[in-house]
XYZ file of C-alpha atoms in Angstrom:
674
model
C 128.415 -8.494 231.556
C 128.278 -11.780 230.355
C 130.625 -13.367 233.162
C 128.668 -11.248 235.344
C 125.357 -12.129 234.689
C 126.842 -16.209 234.871
C 126.194 -15.608 238.259
C 124.108 -18.338 239.513
C 122.759 -19.537 235.872
C 122.932 -22.519 234.177
C 124.206 -22.924 230.435
C 120.906 -23.015 229.100
C 119.589 -20.156 231.609
C 122.442 -18.144 229.823
C 121.741 -18.764 226.423
C 118.077 -17.256 226.721
C 119.571 -14.291 228.917
C 121.725 -13.288 225.981
C 119.442 -14.295 223.377
C 119.650 -12.243 219.755
C 117.092 -9.249 219.699
C 113.702 -10.746 217.832
C 111.276 -12.814 218.868
C 112.620 -14.642 221.489
C 111.201 -18.229 223.522
C 111.822 -19.381 226.055
C 110.018 -23.003 227.134
C 110.717 -23.008 230.895
C 108.956 -26.292 232.813
C 108.387 -26.135 236.148
C 110.607 -24.630 239.159
C 113.248 -23.840 235.994
C 114.365 -20.726 236.995
C 112.139 -18.501 234.450
C 111.925 -15.756 237.042
C 115.687 -15.563 237.195
C 115.977 -15.452 233.552
C 113.408 -12.810 233.008
C 114.872 -10.713 234.966
C 118.624 -11.433 234.515
C 117.270 -10.801 230.239
C 115.791 -7.369 231.503
C 119.460 -6.546 233.120
C 121.127 -7.601 230.351
C 119.379 -5.013 227.263
C 120.048 -2.812 229.906
C 123.573 -2.561 231.223
C 125.133 -5.263 227.791
C 123.275 -3.702 225.131
C 122.868 -0.291 226.186
C 118.741 -0.398 226.483
C 117.182 2.610 228.545
C 114.857 1.080 230.802
C 111.800 3.259 229.424
C 112.236 1.346 226.236
C 111.155 -1.916 227.804
C 107.536 -2.743 228.662
C 107.505 -6.711 231.115
C 104.020 -8.455 231.389
C 102.650 -10.305 234.091
C 99.783 -12.447 235.295
C 99.991 -11.245 238.928
C 100.824 -8.436 240.876
C 102.705 -10.337 243.006
C 104.876 -11.427 240.111
C 105.276 -7.622 239.052
C 106.374 -7.359 242.731
C 109.225 -10.060 242.573
C 110.612 -9.248 239.403
C 110.661 -5.523 240.798
C 112.624 -6.037 243.580
C 115.043 -8.803 242.103
C 116.147 -6.540 238.851
C 116.796 -3.645 241.614
C 118.931 -6.249 243.243
C 120.862 -6.896 239.823
C 121.258 -3.592 238.413
C 122.282 -2.557 242.305
C 125.732 -4.826 241.860
C 126.516 -2.933 238.438
C 129.132 -0.259 238.585
C 126.151 2.207 238.128
C 123.225 2.237 240.470
C 119.765 3.049 239.673
C 117.901 4.563 241.601
C 114.968 2.872 243.310
C 111.799 4.952 241.576
C 111.732 6.753 238.691
C 111.173 6.438 235.092
C 114.865 5.838 234.160
C 115.442 3.242 236.881
C 112.971 0.194 235.733
C 110.745 -0.872 233.042
C 107.559 -0.374 232.521
C 106.131 -4.161 234.546
C 102.754 -5.255 235.757
C 99.974 -6.858 234.475
C 98.246 -6.483 231.258
C 95.473 -5.096 232.805
C 97.385 -3.233 234.748
C 99.168 -1.605 231.705
C 95.803 -1.511 229.705
C 94.820 0.887 232.837
C 97.722 3.030 232.088
C 97.524 3.727 228.558
C 94.412 4.516 229.282
C 94.683 7.212 232.044
C 96.790 8.869 229.471
C 94.596 8.216 225.973
C 90.975 7.279 226.855
C 89.146 11.003 226.195
C 90.270 9.451 222.368
C 87.621 6.549 223.763
C 85.259 9.514 225.415
C 86.684 8.143 228.547
C 87.854 10.835 231.565
C 91.050 10.199 233.028
C 89.207 9.994 236.724
C 87.641 6.277 235.263
C 86.367 3.462 237.871
C 87.459 0.181 237.238
C 84.374 -2.104 238.137
C 85.034 -5.159 239.736
C 83.138 -8.587 239.680
C 80.235 -7.398 242.329
C 80.075 -3.856 240.286
C 79.802 -5.582 237.497
C 77.023 -7.920 238.639
C 75.219 -5.112 240.226
C 75.159 -2.482 236.946
C 73.734 -5.780 234.832
C 71.100 -5.392 237.454
C 69.772 -2.335 236.600
C 70.048 -3.604 232.981
C 68.652 -6.159 233.700
C 65.141 -4.293 235.336
C 65.851 -1.550 231.925
C 65.422 -4.447 229.890
C 62.549 -5.641 231.153
C 64.315 -9.621 231.637
C 63.333 -11.290 234.757
C 66.484 -11.330 236.702
C 65.929 -14.435 238.549
C 65.177 -16.504 235.447
C 68.680 -14.974 233.280
C 70.913 -14.476 236.244
C 73.631 -11.053 236.168
C 76.234 -13.433 236.700
C 75.072 -15.093 233.645
C 75.536 -12.559 231.580
C 78.546 -10.909 233.192
C 80.336 -14.387 231.994
C 78.639 -13.909 228.217
C 80.240 -9.815 228.287
C 83.602 -11.161 229.439
C 83.884 -14.507 227.256
C 82.957 -11.883 224.535
C 85.469 -9.110 225.597
C 87.982 -11.752 226.171
C 87.639 -12.492 221.832
C 87.461 -9.431 220.469
C 83.748 -8.670 220.245
C 81.756 -6.021 219.858
C 78.589 -5.942 221.731
C 76.535 -5.434 218.397
C 78.431 -7.993 216.829
C 77.708 -10.637 219.301
C 76.509 -14.488 218.801
C 77.178 -18.114 219.583
C 76.313 -20.437 217.946
C 75.763 -22.782 220.853
C 72.856 -20.604 222.242
C 69.347 -19.982 220.068
C 68.220 -17.341 218.449
C 66.437 -15.605 221.092
C 69.191 -15.650 223.851
C 71.090 -14.153 221.911
C 69.265 -11.502 221.038
C 68.826 -11.342 224.424
C 72.555 -11.127 225.271
C 73.035 -8.803 221.993
C 70.686 -6.043 224.135
C 72.146 -6.805 227.429
C 75.418 -6.295 226.562
C 74.909 -2.843 223.967
C 73.183 -1.337 227.050
C 75.944 -3.157 229.815
C 78.302 -0.692 227.367
C 76.161 2.725 227.562
C 75.553 2.325 231.150
C 79.815 1.870 231.925
C 79.818 5.281 229.636
C 77.012 7.279 231.801
C 79.311 6.155 235.157
C 82.538 6.781 233.216
C 83.645 3.093 234.927
C 85.334 0.149 232.799
C 85.355 -3.455 233.645
C 88.102 -5.891 233.566
C 87.587 -6.765 229.892
C 87.555 -3.424 229.039
C 91.514 -2.654 230.070
C 93.002 -4.438 227.023
C 89.718 -3.973 224.728
C 89.989 -0.138 224.433
C 93.952 -0.172 224.055
C 93.742 -2.462 221.636
C 91.036 -1.002 219.961
C 93.068 3.053 220.080
C 95.754 1.567 218.371
C 93.613 -0.143 215.780
C 91.518 2.943 215.638
C 94.668 5.517 216.062
C 98.390 4.850 214.070
C 99.583 7.320 215.792
C 98.908 6.126 219.500
C 99.895 2.768 218.110
C 103.677 3.971 217.460
C 103.621 6.172 220.630
C 103.744 2.997 222.108
C 105.760 1.409 220.039
C 108.325 3.848 220.580
C 108.150 4.157 223.775
C 108.530 0.268 224.633
C 110.836 -0.952 221.678
C 111.038 -5.233 223.596
C 108.291 -6.443 225.456
C 108.614 -9.476 227.278
C 105.960 -11.684 228.621
C 105.713 -13.577 231.384
C 103.495 -17.038 231.125
C 102.245 -16.766 227.581
C 100.510 -20.133 227.710
C 97.980 -18.496 229.292
C 97.087 -15.658 226.728
C 93.653 -15.083 225.279
C 92.582 -13.441 222.098
C 93.018 -10.485 223.428
C 95.924 -10.298 225.093
C 97.859 -11.602 222.533
C 96.211 -8.897 219.808
C 97.383 -6.433 222.172
C 101.223 -8.171 222.444
C 100.869 -8.687 218.721
C 100.110 -4.673 217.631
C 102.998 -3.676 220.230
C 106.094 -5.625 218.708
C 104.428 -5.190 215.343
C 107.178 -2.612 214.432
C 110.466 -4.316 215.892
C 109.937 -7.939 216.124
C 111.528 -7.351 219.937
C 109.414 -9.952 221.650
C 110.439 -12.354 224.330
C 108.447 -14.682 225.505
C 108.624 -16.860 228.362
C 105.756 -19.766 228.892
C 105.121 -22.975 229.439
C 102.484 -25.302 227.281
C 102.677 -27.770 230.297
C 101.050 -25.498 233.130
C 98.707 -24.030 230.446
C 95.135 -23.918 232.833
C 93.217 -20.652 232.451
C 90.777 -22.797 229.009
C 88.148 -22.067 230.882
C 88.504 -17.922 231.016
C 89.689 -17.848 227.688
C 93.530 -18.590 227.508
C 94.684 -20.385 223.848
C 97.521 -22.938 224.451
C 97.754 -22.094 220.654
C 98.864 -19.153 221.271
C 102.931 -20.637 222.692
C 102.287 -23.443 220.318
C 102.046 -21.438 217.373
C 104.553 -18.970 218.585
C 106.903 -20.234 215.270
C 104.038 -19.747 212.780
C 103.369 -15.830 213.963
C 107.171 -15.228 213.951
C 109.247 -17.531 211.813
C 112.479 -15.994 212.720
C 112.331 -16.881 216.302
C 114.491 -18.064 218.391
C 113.800 -21.022 221.381
C 115.756 -21.887 224.167
C 114.189 -24.966 226.506
C 114.542 -24.914 230.632
C 114.553 -27.858 231.634
C 116.883 -28.417 234.506
C 114.239 -28.009 237.391
C 115.817 -26.409 241.150
C 112.078 -27.006 243.442
C 111.514 -30.352 243.185
C 113.266 -33.947 244.174
C 113.594 -36.368 241.374
C 111.035 -38.449 243.001
C 108.463 -36.015 242.682
C 109.742 -35.010 238.682
C 109.216 -38.444 237.836
C 105.637 -38.835 238.741
C 104.592 -35.408 236.794
C 106.585 -36.527 233.943
C 104.569 -39.567 233.842
C 100.991 -37.301 234.422
C 101.955 -34.873 231.373
C 102.162 -38.075 229.116
C 98.923 -38.139 229.443
C 98.311 -34.315 228.179
C 99.084 -34.765 223.705
C 100.287 -31.604 222.082
C 102.857 -30.067 223.840
C 106.075 -28.588 223.003
C 109.106 -31.577 224.030
C 110.985 -31.194 227.467
C 111.958 -33.184 229.993
C 112.350 -31.932 233.549
C 115.340 -33.511 234.874
C 116.956 -32.323 238.745
C 120.082 -32.941 240.845
C 118.299 -33.805 244.279
C 117.911 -37.415 243.935
C 117.958 -36.854 248.071
C 114.257 -37.615 248.751
C 111.038 -39.902 249.745
C 109.161 -41.226 247.138
C 105.234 -39.874 246.703
C 102.736 -41.141 248.721
C 99.503 -42.585 247.785
C 96.498 -42.834 249.972
C 93.300 -44.425 249.420
C 90.249 -42.580 252.282
C 87.002 -44.193 253.090
C 85.651 -40.917 252.029
C 86.166 -37.092 252.555
C 86.331 -36.829 256.429
C 89.140 -39.413 256.504
C 90.990 -38.040 253.634
C 90.644 -34.517 255.415
C 91.872 -36.492 258.929
C 94.793 -38.201 257.604
C 95.957 -34.485 256.200
C 95.434 -33.286 259.200
C 97.510 -36.169 260.357
C 100.749 -36.195 258.674
C 101.217 -31.903 258.937
C 101.415 -33.055 262.972
C 103.952 -36.037 262.143
C 105.630 -33.648 260.470
C 105.628 -31.236 262.626
C 105.760 -32.450 265.890
C 106.256 -36.037 265.112
C 104.516 -38.842 265.840
C 101.035 -38.020 266.027
C 100.705 -41.311 269.092
C 97.866 -43.800 269.460
C 95.166 -43.159 267.427
C 91.742 -44.293 269.635
C 88.416 -44.737 268.375
C 85.442 -44.024 269.919
C 82.352 -46.008 268.788
C 78.704 -44.210 269.145
C 75.509 -46.516 268.401
C 73.080 -43.999 268.794
C 74.983 -41.882 265.977
C 72.272 -40.729 262.807
C 75.890 -41.277 261.291
C 77.023 -44.057 258.846
C 79.660 -46.520 260.154
C 82.014 -44.785 257.591
C 81.689 -40.947 258.815
C 81.638 -42.236 262.621
C 84.269 -43.993 262.571
C 86.057 -40.307 260.198
C 84.687 -38.280 262.664
C 85.493 -39.939 265.859
C 89.383 -40.336 264.713
C 91.159 -38.560 268.028
C 94.015 -36.435 266.879
C 96.046 -34.374 269.325
C 95.963 -30.370 269.135
C 99.096 -29.595 267.063
C 101.966 -27.978 269.408
C 104.204 -26.317 266.628
C 103.311 -23.757 264.467
C 106.545 -22.114 263.216
C 106.880 -23.630 259.171
C 103.395 -24.302 259.188
C 103.522 -21.814 255.310
C 104.984 -24.800 254.252
C 102.210 -26.572 253.794
C 99.335 -26.638 251.318
C 95.732 -28.952 250.361
C 95.308 -28.292 246.886
C 91.645 -29.362 245.239
C 89.687 -28.480 242.119
C 86.790 -27.328 243.469
C 86.474 -24.522 246.591
C 83.242 -27.302 248.045
C 85.911 -30.117 248.568
C 87.498 -27.735 251.157
C 84.701 -28.387 254.029
C 85.767 -31.245 255.455
C 89.296 -30.299 255.842
C 88.741 -27.062 257.534
C 86.845 -28.923 260.180
C 89.434 -31.093 260.924
C 92.022 -28.420 261.054
C 89.537 -26.431 263.495
C 89.537 -29.795 265.455
C 93.168 -30.618 265.373
C 93.877 -26.836 265.978
C 95.785 -26.290 263.353
C 95.989 -22.692 261.863
C 94.894 -22.405 258.353
C 93.956 -18.738 255.463
C 91.837 -20.781 252.600
C 92.238 -18.696 249.341
C 89.586 -17.717 247.542
C 86.824 -17.803 249.921
C 85.633 -14.711 251.017
C 87.946 -11.895 249.751
C 89.244 -9.264 252.639
C 87.808 -7.003 249.629
C 84.414 -8.883 248.963
C 83.265 -7.971 252.919
C 80.488 -5.383 253.260
C 82.243 -2.975 255.106
C 84.683 -2.726 252.955
C 82.798 -2.197 249.735
C 80.669 0.285 251.299
C 83.467 2.071 252.427
C 85.281 1.989 249.060
C 82.603 3.070 247.703
C 82.496 6.052 249.413
C 86.232 6.561 247.831
C 84.442 5.673 244.517
C 82.248 8.835 244.742
C 84.954 11.634 245.710
C 86.797 9.927 242.590
C 83.804 10.322 240.529
C 80.663 11.366 241.204
C 79.054 9.569 238.169
C 79.642 5.918 239.694
C 75.842 5.563 240.137
C 76.513 2.034 240.972
C 78.337 3.113 244.356
C 75.485 5.605 244.851
C 72.958 2.984 245.258
C 75.463 0.977 247.192
C 75.849 3.331 250.167
C 73.237 6.524 249.869
C 70.842 4.543 251.897
C 74.053 3.596 254.383
C 73.843 4.200 257.012
C 69.979 4.386 256.814
C 68.830 7.829 255.741
C 65.056 7.571 254.225
C 66.314 7.149 250.673
C 64.391 3.831 249.540
C 64.013 2.390 245.625
C 61.747 5.183 244.391
C 63.612 7.973 245.644
C 66.969 6.494 243.888
C 65.250 5.981 240.750
C 64.250 9.448 240.956
C 67.326 10.503 241.745
C 69.063 8.286 238.757
C 66.940 9.483 236.332
C 67.435 13.075 236.978
C 71.464 12.776 237.129
C 71.653 11.036 233.837
C 68.754 12.663 232.063
C 70.590 16.213 233.669
C 66.571 17.546 234.550
C 68.047 20.178 236.972
C 63.595 20.684 238.100
C 63.410 17.070 239.161
C 66.909 17.464 241.303
C 66.442 20.035 242.954
C 62.242 18.573 243.736
C 63.814 15.521 245.266
C 65.982 17.590 247.199
C 63.192 19.703 248.710
C 60.903 16.317 249.253
C 64.021 14.393 250.438
C 66.479 15.978 252.091
C 68.433 13.496 253.229
C 69.675 13.019 249.571
C 70.394 16.779 249.187
C 72.332 16.264 252.641
C 74.024 13.227 251.242
C 75.625 14.671 248.016
C 76.977 18.264 250.954
C 78.828 15.360 252.987
C 80.448 14.415 249.863
C 81.168 17.643 248.250
C 82.297 18.573 251.729
C 85.064 15.678 251.834
C 85.872 16.308 247.734
C 86.641 19.926 248.770
C 89.315 19.164 251.725
C 93.424 20.674 251.399
C 94.544 19.043 248.540
C 97.822 18.236 251.242
C 95.472 15.906 253.155
C 96.620 12.542 252.965
C 94.001 9.756 252.019
C 94.138 8.374 255.527
C 92.734 11.708 257.044
C 90.555 11.749 254.266
C 88.872 7.995 255.033
C 88.923 9.327 258.691
C 86.604 12.351 257.165
C 84.541 9.916 254.846
C 83.958 7.486 257.882
C 82.752 10.561 260.463
C 81.053 12.949 258.739
C 78.588 10.033 256.570
C 77.889 8.590 260.388
C 79.644 4.776 258.731
C 81.746 4.841 261.701
C 78.845 5.267 264.201
C 76.572 2.936 262.407
C 79.278 0.437 261.864
C 80.895 0.507 265.589
C 77.224 -0.296 266.882
C 78.774 -1.991 270.198
C 78.739 -5.719 269.217
C 81.232 -8.771 269.184
C 80.694 -8.679 265.286
C 80.879 -5.144 265.134
C 84.425 -4.947 266.535
C 85.471 -7.250 264.081
C 84.283 -5.174 260.725
C 86.204 -2.532 262.452
C 89.308 -4.629 262.409
C 88.960 -4.991 258.900
C 88.373 -1.171 258.451
C 91.297 -0.099 259.734
C 93.339 -3.306 257.500
C 92.246 -1.475 254.735
C 93.822 2.178 256.426
C 96.822 -0.132 256.666
C 96.789 -0.687 253.255
C 96.177 3.041 252.345
C 99.359 4.139 254.121
C 101.221 3.229 251.266
C 99.581 6.166 248.977
C 100.263 8.537 251.970
C 103.336 10.126 249.531
C 100.830 11.386 246.974
C 98.407 14.273 247.312
C 94.907 12.474 248.590
C 93.060 12.365 245.335
C 96.717 11.054 242.997
C 97.030 8.393 246.210
C 93.151 7.758 245.912
C 92.456 6.808 242.298
C 96.554 4.784 242.547
C 94.425 3.002 245.363
C 90.988 2.617 243.784
C 93.190 1.053 241.021
C 95.257 -1.053 242.778
C 92.528 -2.656 244.853
C 90.816 -3.484 241.924
C 93.015 -4.959 240.207
C 93.998 -7.264 243.170
C 94.089 -11.099 242.277
C 93.227 -13.926 244.648
C 97.365 -14.935 245.173
C 98.085 -11.445 245.844
C 96.616 -11.861 249.205
C 98.482 -14.761 249.909
C 100.686 -13.898 253.374
C 103.602 -16.220 252.437
C 104.906 -15.484 256.124
C 101.624 -16.356 257.838
C 102.121 -19.486 260.052
C 98.962 -21.105 258.681
C 98.636 -23.939 256.176
C 96.995 -22.661 253.103
C 93.916 -24.286 251.608
C 93.542 -23.448 247.603
C 92.183 -24.611 244.246
C 94.913 -26.459 242.090
C 94.455 -23.099 239.698
C 95.645 -20.342 242.097
C 98.259 -22.712 243.090
C 100.219 -21.409 239.642
C 103.234 -20.502 240.222
C 103.689 -20.708 243.824
C 105.762 -23.620 245.816
C 105.528 -25.378 248.679
C 107.376 -27.961 250.765
C 104.836 -30.274 251.268
C 101.730 -30.423 248.995
C 98.264 -32.482 249.860
C 96.580 -33.020 246.562
C 93.479 -34.214 247.949
C 89.869 -35.737 245.899
C 92.169 -37.731 243.237
C 89.080 -39.076 241.653
C 87.126 -39.223 238.104
C 84.508 -36.289 237.888
C 86.411 -34.676 240.342
C 89.978 -34.311 238.745
C 89.687 -34.431 235.904
C 86.127 -32.983 236.766
C 82.865 -34.331 235.011
C 82.225 -31.124 232.643
C 85.180 -31.924 231.093
C 85.746 -35.530 230.658
C 83.130 -35.452 227.182
C 85.743 -33.486 225.692
C 89.387 -34.361 225.102
C 90.673 -31.108 225.022
C 89.346 -30.369 228.753
C 90.200 -33.528 229.765
C 94.478 -32.380 228.844
C 93.102 -28.840 230.247
C 92.541 -31.156 233.896
C 95.708 -33.275 232.956
C 97.497 -30.441 232.793
C 96.128 -28.858 236.458
C 97.290 -31.993 238.465
C 100.871 -31.490 236.177
C 101.004 -28.339 238.275
C 99.626 -29.171 241.230
C 102.119 -32.314 241.870
C 105.176 -29.362 240.652
C 103.881 -27.206 243.756
C 106.280 -29.602 246.028
C 109.643 -29.094 246.995
C 109.914 -32.586 249.013
C 107.118 -33.881 250.338
C 103.799 -35.249 248.310
C 100.851 -36.538 248.975
C 98.517 -38.027 247.001
C 95.195 -39.266 247.934
C 91.565 -40.495 247.198
C 88.216 -41.640 248.580
C 86.058 -44.573 247.822
C 83.272 -42.658 248.517
C 82.146 -39.064 248.749
C 78.982 -37.484 249.744
C 77.986 -34.534 246.794
C 75.055 -33.008 246.490
C 73.851 -34.526 249.611
C 74.626 -38.217 248.210
C 76.869 -40.490 248.819
C 77.996 -41.899 245.955
C 80.915 -44.900 245.265
C 83.983 -43.064 243.565
C 86.914 -44.194 241.202
C 90.336 -43.394 241.019
C 91.388 -40.805 238.684
C 92.864 -41.596 235.626
C 95.775 -39.492 236.673
C 96.702 -41.781 239.080
C 96.526 -45.174 236.694
C 99.309 -43.584 234.995
C 101.914 -43.896 237.450
C 103.503 -46.785 238.182
C 103.191 -48.274 242.123
C 106.569 -48.491 242.051
C 107.392 -44.585 241.965
C 104.488 -44.271 245.346
C 104.661 -45.116 248.534
C 101.381 -46.841 249.091
C 100.455 -45.805 252.725
C 98.328 -48.827 254.798
C 96.736 -48.540 258.122
C-alpha cells in the first residue's frame, strides 16, 4: 500500500501521509500540495490501516474545498483493488465545512435544545431583518444603532462562545453593553420562536450539546474516531473548542495549515490555535511541506521577502524546481485609472499580442484633471481572444478598488466576473422565492413571512402584519380568525401555502417551485413584460437549475437539503472556474485559488496595509500575510501595482508606496516604465 501511496508524492508528503496515529500537524506552504496530502491521508487510513470511512471526519472551510476533496478521494479509492460505491455511508468519510457538520448534528440532536429538525438557517440578510424586528420591539432607534452593528456584535460573541446574558465588551461603555445584551437575548428568543438558527449557532449549539450532554459527545467521539481539519490557522474559538471536544477521547487529530496564510483575524480566527498546537498536544508529530508546485522561483523569492516582515511564524522556506519564469513586474501608476488601464493593456498583450500604438486625445474643455484625462483617453484595442481569460485575476484589498478596473474592462471589451459583489442568492427575486420555499418547510419563519406576505401586493400592510405576528406568536386563535375575516387576503395566503405543502410527496422540487410561482402569482408579478423582468426571470430559471440536483429526493427532503446548501454558500462557491472571464476579487476571497497571471493592485500605505490596521502590530502582520497570499496565487506572471495618487471619499490624495514593496529588493523586480 505504501508503494501505491508514493505515486505522485514527494518525500515530505509521504512522511505526512503515513504519520503515526495521534495528533499530527502539517505545516503546508502555499502551493505545496496540501489537498493531495490530506486526501491521501484519508485513503491511507482506509486502505492501509483498515479504518471504516464512517469513523473519519474531514473538515474544510468552503464547500468548494470539500467537493474537490470528495472527488479526489473517490478517484484514489477506485484505483484500489476494492472500489467503493460513489454514494452511501460506507463509501466516504463525512466531509464538509464546520457549519455543514454542525447543521448535520443539529438535525439529529437539536430536539435536546428545543430545535425541531426542520429548522431554517438564517443568512446575513435574514439575520438583519430579524434584528430590525428586535430593535423595534425594544424601542431602540435603528437609524442610530443599525442592525448590522448588532449582527457583528452577536457574531463575534458567538465565535468566542459568549452567552447572551454574559455579553460584555471592555472596549464599549456600559450603556452600550447593556443595550447589546438585551438585543442579544431577545434576538436568540426570536430565533427560537422562528425555529431558526444563524451561522454562529451552527457551532455554538453543537458545543453546548457536547458540554451539557456527555452521552452525545461520546456518541460522536465514537462515530468520528479520526478528525482531519484543513486550514487550521483559520479556526476561531468555537471551531477550536468543537474540534478539541471531539478528539479529546482518542487525540486522533490531523490538521493542515499555514500560519503565513492566516488572514481572517477580523472575523475571529485565532492564529494562536496553530502556533500553540504543540502545547495542546505535547505528543504531536510535526511535518513541513515546503516544495511549491504552483509558482515560479521568481515569484517565490518575492513572497519570501514579504513574509519576512511578519513576526512569529513557524520556520519554513518554500522552494521549487520551476526556475523558468520571468521576473515579477512593478508598475507605478499616476492614479487609479492608469492602474486599471495598465491591467487591461497587459491582459490584451498576453492574450492577443501587442495592443499596438497607444495614442492620446486631449480635450482642453474637459472638466477632468490632467492626470484623470490622460488616463481615460488612452486608446486600447478591443480584446479579440477570450479563451483562457479564466487564468487572469485582479486582486485588491477592498471592493471599492474594482470600480476603475470595471470601467476600463468594459471599454476594452474584456469580460470579467466579480466575486463578492451582488451575490446571486441576494437578488430580490431569488430571496423572494426562497422565502416562499422556507415557509413550506417552517411555517413559523416570521422573517420569510414578512418578506412575501404582500409580494405580489395583496393589500396586507405593516399594521396587518403586526396583528398577524402577535396572533401567531401568542397563539390567539380568535384574533387570527378576526383578522382572516377583516383581511381575506391573509387567509388566502395561508391557504395557498397549505395547498402547496399538501402536494404529493412524490413530486420533485422543481415541480413544487413551479407550483409556488403560479399559485402565489409571483411568476405573473415578476414577468411584467419589461426588459428587466426577463433578466429577473432568467435568475429564477437558474435557481431551477440548482434545484434539479435534488430531484432524487422527495420534494420535502430535497427542499430541506436545498435550503441548507444555499444558506451555507460562500463567495468562493460562486466562482465559475471554467467561464472565460477575468476574475476580480478581494485578497481575502482569493485564498485557496490560483491563476496563471495575477495583478495585485493598490499596494499603498493605507490600502495594503489598510488604514484601520496600521495602529496595531498584530493587525499589520495580518495585512502582510494578506499580501503574501495574493502573491502566492500566481503561477506564471505577477504584476505589483501602486499609484502616485488615488481618489478616495471624493478627495484626491498623494499616495505612499506600501512598506510591503519597500521590503522587496529591486533586483527581484522588472520595473515597468512607459
